PDB file of C-alpha atoms in Angstrom:
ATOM      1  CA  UNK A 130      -7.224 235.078 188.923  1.00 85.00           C
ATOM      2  CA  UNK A 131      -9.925 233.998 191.265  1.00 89.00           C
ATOM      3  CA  UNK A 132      -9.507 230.829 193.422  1.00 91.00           C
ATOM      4  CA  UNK A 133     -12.395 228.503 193.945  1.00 91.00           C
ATOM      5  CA  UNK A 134     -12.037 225.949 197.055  1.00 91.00           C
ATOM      6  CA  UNK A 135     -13.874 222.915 197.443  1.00 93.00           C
ATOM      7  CA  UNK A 136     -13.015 220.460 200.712  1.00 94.00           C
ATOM      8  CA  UNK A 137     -13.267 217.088 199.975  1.00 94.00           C
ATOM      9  CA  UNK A 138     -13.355 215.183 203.262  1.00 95.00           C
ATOM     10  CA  UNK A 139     -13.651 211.247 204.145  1.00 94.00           C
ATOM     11  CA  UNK A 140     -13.029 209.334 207.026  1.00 95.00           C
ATOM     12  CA  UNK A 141     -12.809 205.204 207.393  1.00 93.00           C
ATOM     13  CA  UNK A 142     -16.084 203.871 208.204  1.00 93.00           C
ATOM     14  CA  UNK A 143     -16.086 200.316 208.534  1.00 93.00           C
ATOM     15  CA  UNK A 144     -13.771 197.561 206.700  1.00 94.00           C
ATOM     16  CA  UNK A 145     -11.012 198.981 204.116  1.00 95.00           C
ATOM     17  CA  UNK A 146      -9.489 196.982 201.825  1.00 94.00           C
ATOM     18  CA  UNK A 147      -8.548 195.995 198.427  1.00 93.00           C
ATOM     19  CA  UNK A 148     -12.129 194.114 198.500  1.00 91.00           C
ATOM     20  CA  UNK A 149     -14.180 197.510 199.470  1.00 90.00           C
ATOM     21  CA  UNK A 150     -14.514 200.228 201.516  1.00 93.00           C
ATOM     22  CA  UNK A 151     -17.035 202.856 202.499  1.00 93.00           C
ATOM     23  CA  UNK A 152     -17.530 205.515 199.471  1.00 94.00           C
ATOM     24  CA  UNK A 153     -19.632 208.182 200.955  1.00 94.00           C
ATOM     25  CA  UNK A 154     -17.584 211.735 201.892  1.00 96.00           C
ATOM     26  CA  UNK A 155     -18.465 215.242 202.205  1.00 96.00           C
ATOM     27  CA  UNK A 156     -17.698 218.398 200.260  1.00 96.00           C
ATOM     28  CA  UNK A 157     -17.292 221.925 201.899  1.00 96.00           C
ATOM     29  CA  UNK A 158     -18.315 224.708 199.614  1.00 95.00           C
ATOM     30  CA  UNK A 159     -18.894 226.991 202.505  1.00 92.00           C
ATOM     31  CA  UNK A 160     -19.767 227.375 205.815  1.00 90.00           C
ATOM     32  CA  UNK A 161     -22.886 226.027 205.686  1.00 93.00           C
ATOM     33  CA  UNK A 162     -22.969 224.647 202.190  1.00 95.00           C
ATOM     34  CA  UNK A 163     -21.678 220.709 201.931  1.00 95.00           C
ATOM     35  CA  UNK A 164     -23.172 217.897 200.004  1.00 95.00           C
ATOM     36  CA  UNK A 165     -23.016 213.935 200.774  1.00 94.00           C
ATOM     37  CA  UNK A 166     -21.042 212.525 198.395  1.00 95.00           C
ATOM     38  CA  UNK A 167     -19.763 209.320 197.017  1.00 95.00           C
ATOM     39  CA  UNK A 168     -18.642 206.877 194.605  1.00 91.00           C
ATOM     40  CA  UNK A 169     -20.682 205.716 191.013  1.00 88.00           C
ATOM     41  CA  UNK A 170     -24.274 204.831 190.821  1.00 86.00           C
ATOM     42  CA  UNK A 171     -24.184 205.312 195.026  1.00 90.00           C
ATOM     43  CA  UNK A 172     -27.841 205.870 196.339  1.00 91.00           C
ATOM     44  CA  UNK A 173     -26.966 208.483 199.156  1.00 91.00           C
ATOM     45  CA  UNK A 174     -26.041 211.337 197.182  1.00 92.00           C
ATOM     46  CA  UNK A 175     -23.973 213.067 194.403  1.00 94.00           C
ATOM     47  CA  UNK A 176     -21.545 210.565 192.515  1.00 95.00           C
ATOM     48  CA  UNK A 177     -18.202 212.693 190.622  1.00 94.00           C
ATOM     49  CA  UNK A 178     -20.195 212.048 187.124  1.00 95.00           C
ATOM     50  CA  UNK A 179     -23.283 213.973 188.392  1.00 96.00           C
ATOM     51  CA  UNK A 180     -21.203 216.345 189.748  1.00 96.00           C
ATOM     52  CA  UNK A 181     -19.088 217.110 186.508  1.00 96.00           C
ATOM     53  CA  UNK A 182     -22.666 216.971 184.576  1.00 96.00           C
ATOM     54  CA  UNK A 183     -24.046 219.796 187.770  1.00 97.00           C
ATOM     55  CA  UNK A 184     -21.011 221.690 187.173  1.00 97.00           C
ATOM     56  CA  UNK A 185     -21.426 221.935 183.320  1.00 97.00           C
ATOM     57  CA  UNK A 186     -25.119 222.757 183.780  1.00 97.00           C
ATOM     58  CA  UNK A 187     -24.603 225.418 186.231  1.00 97.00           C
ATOM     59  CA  UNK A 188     -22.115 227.344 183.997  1.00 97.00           C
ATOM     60  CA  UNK A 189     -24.180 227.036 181.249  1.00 97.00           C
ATOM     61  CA  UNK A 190     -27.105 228.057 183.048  1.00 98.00           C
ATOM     62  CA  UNK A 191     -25.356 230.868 184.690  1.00 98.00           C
ATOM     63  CA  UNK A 192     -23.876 232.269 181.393  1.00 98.00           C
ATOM     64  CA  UNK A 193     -27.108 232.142 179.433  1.00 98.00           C
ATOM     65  CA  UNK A 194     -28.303 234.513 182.174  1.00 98.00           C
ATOM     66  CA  UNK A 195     -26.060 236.576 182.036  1.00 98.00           C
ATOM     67  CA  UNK A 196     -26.530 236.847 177.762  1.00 98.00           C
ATOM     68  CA  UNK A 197     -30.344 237.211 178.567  1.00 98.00           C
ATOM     69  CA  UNK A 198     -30.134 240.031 181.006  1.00 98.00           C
ATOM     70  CA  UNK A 199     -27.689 241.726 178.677  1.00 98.00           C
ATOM     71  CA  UNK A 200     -30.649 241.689 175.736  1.00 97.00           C
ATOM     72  CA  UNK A 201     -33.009 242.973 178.572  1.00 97.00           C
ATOM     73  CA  UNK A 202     -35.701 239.685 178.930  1.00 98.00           C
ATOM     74  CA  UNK A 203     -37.437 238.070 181.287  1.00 98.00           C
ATOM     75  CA  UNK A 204     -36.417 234.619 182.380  1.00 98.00           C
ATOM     76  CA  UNK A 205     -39.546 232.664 184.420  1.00 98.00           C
ATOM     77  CA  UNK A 206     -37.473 229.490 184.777  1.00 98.00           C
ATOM     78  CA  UNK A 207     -34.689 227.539 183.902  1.00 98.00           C
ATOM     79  CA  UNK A 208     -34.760 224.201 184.126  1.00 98.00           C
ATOM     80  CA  UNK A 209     -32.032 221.044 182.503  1.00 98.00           C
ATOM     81  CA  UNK A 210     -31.494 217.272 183.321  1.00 97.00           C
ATOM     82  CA  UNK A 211     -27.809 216.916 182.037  1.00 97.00           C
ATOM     83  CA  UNK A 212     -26.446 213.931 181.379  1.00 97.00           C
ATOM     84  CA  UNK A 213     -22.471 212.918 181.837  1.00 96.00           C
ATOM     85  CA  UNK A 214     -21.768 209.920 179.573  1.00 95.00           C
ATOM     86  CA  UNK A 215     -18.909 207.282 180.395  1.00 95.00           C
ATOM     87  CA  UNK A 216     -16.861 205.784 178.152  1.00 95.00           C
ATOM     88  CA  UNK A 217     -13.640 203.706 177.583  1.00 96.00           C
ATOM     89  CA  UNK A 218     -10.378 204.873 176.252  1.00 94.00           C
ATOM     90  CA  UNK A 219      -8.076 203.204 173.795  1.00 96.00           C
ATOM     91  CA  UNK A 220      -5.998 202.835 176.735  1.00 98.00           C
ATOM     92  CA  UNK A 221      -8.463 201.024 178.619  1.00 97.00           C
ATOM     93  CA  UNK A 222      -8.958 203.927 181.263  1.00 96.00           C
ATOM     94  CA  UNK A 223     -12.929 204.960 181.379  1.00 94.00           C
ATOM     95  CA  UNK A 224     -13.583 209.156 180.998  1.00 94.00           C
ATOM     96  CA  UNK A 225     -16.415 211.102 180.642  1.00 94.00           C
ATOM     97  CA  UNK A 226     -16.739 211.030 177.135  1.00 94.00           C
ATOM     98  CA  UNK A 227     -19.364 213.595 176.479  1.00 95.00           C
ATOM     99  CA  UNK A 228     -21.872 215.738 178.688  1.00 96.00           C
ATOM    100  CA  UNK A 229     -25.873 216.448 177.286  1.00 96.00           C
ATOM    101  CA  UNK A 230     -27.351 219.230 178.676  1.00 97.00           C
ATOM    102  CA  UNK A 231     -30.791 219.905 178.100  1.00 97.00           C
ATOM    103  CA  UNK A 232     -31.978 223.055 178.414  1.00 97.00           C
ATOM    104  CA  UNK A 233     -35.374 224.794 178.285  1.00 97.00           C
ATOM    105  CA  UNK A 234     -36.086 228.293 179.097  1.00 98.00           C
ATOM    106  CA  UNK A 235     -39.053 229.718 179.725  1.00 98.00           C
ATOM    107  CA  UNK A 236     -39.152 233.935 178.445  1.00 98.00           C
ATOM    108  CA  UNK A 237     -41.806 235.976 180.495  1.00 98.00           C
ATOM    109  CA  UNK A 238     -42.601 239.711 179.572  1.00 96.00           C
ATOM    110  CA  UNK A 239     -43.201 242.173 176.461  1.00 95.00           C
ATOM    111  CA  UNK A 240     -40.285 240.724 174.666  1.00 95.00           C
ATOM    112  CA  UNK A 241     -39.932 237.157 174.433  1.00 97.00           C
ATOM    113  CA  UNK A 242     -37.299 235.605 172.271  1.00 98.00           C
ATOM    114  CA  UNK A 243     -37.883 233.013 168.786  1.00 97.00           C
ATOM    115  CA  UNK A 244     -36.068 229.622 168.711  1.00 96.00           C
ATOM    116  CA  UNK A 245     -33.384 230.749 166.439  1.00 97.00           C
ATOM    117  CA  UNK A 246     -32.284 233.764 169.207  1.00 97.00           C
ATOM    118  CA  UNK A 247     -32.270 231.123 171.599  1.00 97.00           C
ATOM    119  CA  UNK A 248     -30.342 228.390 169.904  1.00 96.00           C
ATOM    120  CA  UNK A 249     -27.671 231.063 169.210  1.00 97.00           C
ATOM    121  CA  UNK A 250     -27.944 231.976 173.088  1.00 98.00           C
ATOM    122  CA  UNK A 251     -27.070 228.658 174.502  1.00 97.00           C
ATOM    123  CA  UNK A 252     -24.194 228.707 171.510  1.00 96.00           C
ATOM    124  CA  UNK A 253     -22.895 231.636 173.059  1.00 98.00           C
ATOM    125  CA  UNK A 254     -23.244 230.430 176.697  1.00 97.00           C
ATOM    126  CA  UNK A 255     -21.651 227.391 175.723  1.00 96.00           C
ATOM    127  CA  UNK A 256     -18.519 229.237 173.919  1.00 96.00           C
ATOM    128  CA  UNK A 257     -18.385 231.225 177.411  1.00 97.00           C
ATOM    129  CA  UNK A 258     -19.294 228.867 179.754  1.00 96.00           C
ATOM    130  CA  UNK A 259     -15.657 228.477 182.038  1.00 94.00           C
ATOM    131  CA  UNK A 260     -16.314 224.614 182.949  1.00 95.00           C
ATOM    132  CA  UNK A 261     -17.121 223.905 179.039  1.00 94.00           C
ATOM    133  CA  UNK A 262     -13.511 225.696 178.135  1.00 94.00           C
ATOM    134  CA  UNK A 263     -12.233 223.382 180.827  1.00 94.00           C
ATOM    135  CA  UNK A 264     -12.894 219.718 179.664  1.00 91.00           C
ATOM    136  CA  UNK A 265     -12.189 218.061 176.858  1.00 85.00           C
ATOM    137  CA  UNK A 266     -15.212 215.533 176.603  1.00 83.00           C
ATOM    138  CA  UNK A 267     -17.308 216.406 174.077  1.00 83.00           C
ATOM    139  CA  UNK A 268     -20.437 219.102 174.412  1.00 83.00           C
ATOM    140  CA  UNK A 269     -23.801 218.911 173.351  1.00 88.00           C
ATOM    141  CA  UNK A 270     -26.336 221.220 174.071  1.00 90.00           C
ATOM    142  CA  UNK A 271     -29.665 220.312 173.231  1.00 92.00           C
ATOM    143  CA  UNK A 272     -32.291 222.880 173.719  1.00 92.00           C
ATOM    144  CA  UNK A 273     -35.319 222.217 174.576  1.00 88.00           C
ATOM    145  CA  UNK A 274     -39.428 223.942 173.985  1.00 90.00           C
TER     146      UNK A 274
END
């Protein structure tokens, strides 16, 4: 099976305690791919929610590609602003409870798909999608013209 490495790095900036503590970290995809970081709501980068709702967007995105090359059109653009949703547990413990994605596709070329073809596209991206067969929030794709 393949192996897929992110480094998560932080270092102590400041005060730490119980009370607070600097949030903001770096991830390593590669070489020269990283991404500031940090915790909820932060306004300095990526927070683990967005990242979750990226990562679920991306798969989706990639997959529907995929299905649309295999049928031989034309994709101008893909665009979606997805959404991950928090929630409380019975337990008390918060989750992401469900993740929107919002897709809309744009078909260029001699053979451009009808809404129907591409609702059952993002259905089978979805039911592919690796992050989506990963997490047990709850799904919802809603397509978008």
């Amino acid at each position: 099976m393949a192996s897929h490495i992110a480094k998560v790095r932080w270092l102590k900036d400041g005060e730490f305690s119980h009370e607070g503590f600097e949030r903001r970290h770096q991830i390593h995809f590669q070489d020269d791919v990283s991404l500031t970081t940090g915790g909820a709501n932060n306004d300095f980068g990526a927070d683990p929610e967005q990242l979750l709702a990226a990562a679920m967007a991306s798969c989706h995105m990639q997959t529907f590609l995929v299905l649309a090359s295999k049928k031989r059109l034309q994709v101008a653009s893909y665009q979606d602003d997805a959404e991950a949703i928090l929630g409380k547990r019975e337990d008390g413990k918060f989750w992401v409870e469900k993740i929107i994605l919002n897709p809309q596709v744009e078909f260029c070329g001699d053979k451009i798909p009808d809404p129907e073809t591409i609702k059952a596209m993002h259905e089978k991206s979805h039911a592919h999608c690796f992050i989506a067969n990963s997490v047990a929030a709850e799904m919802s794709v809603e397509v978008r013209f």
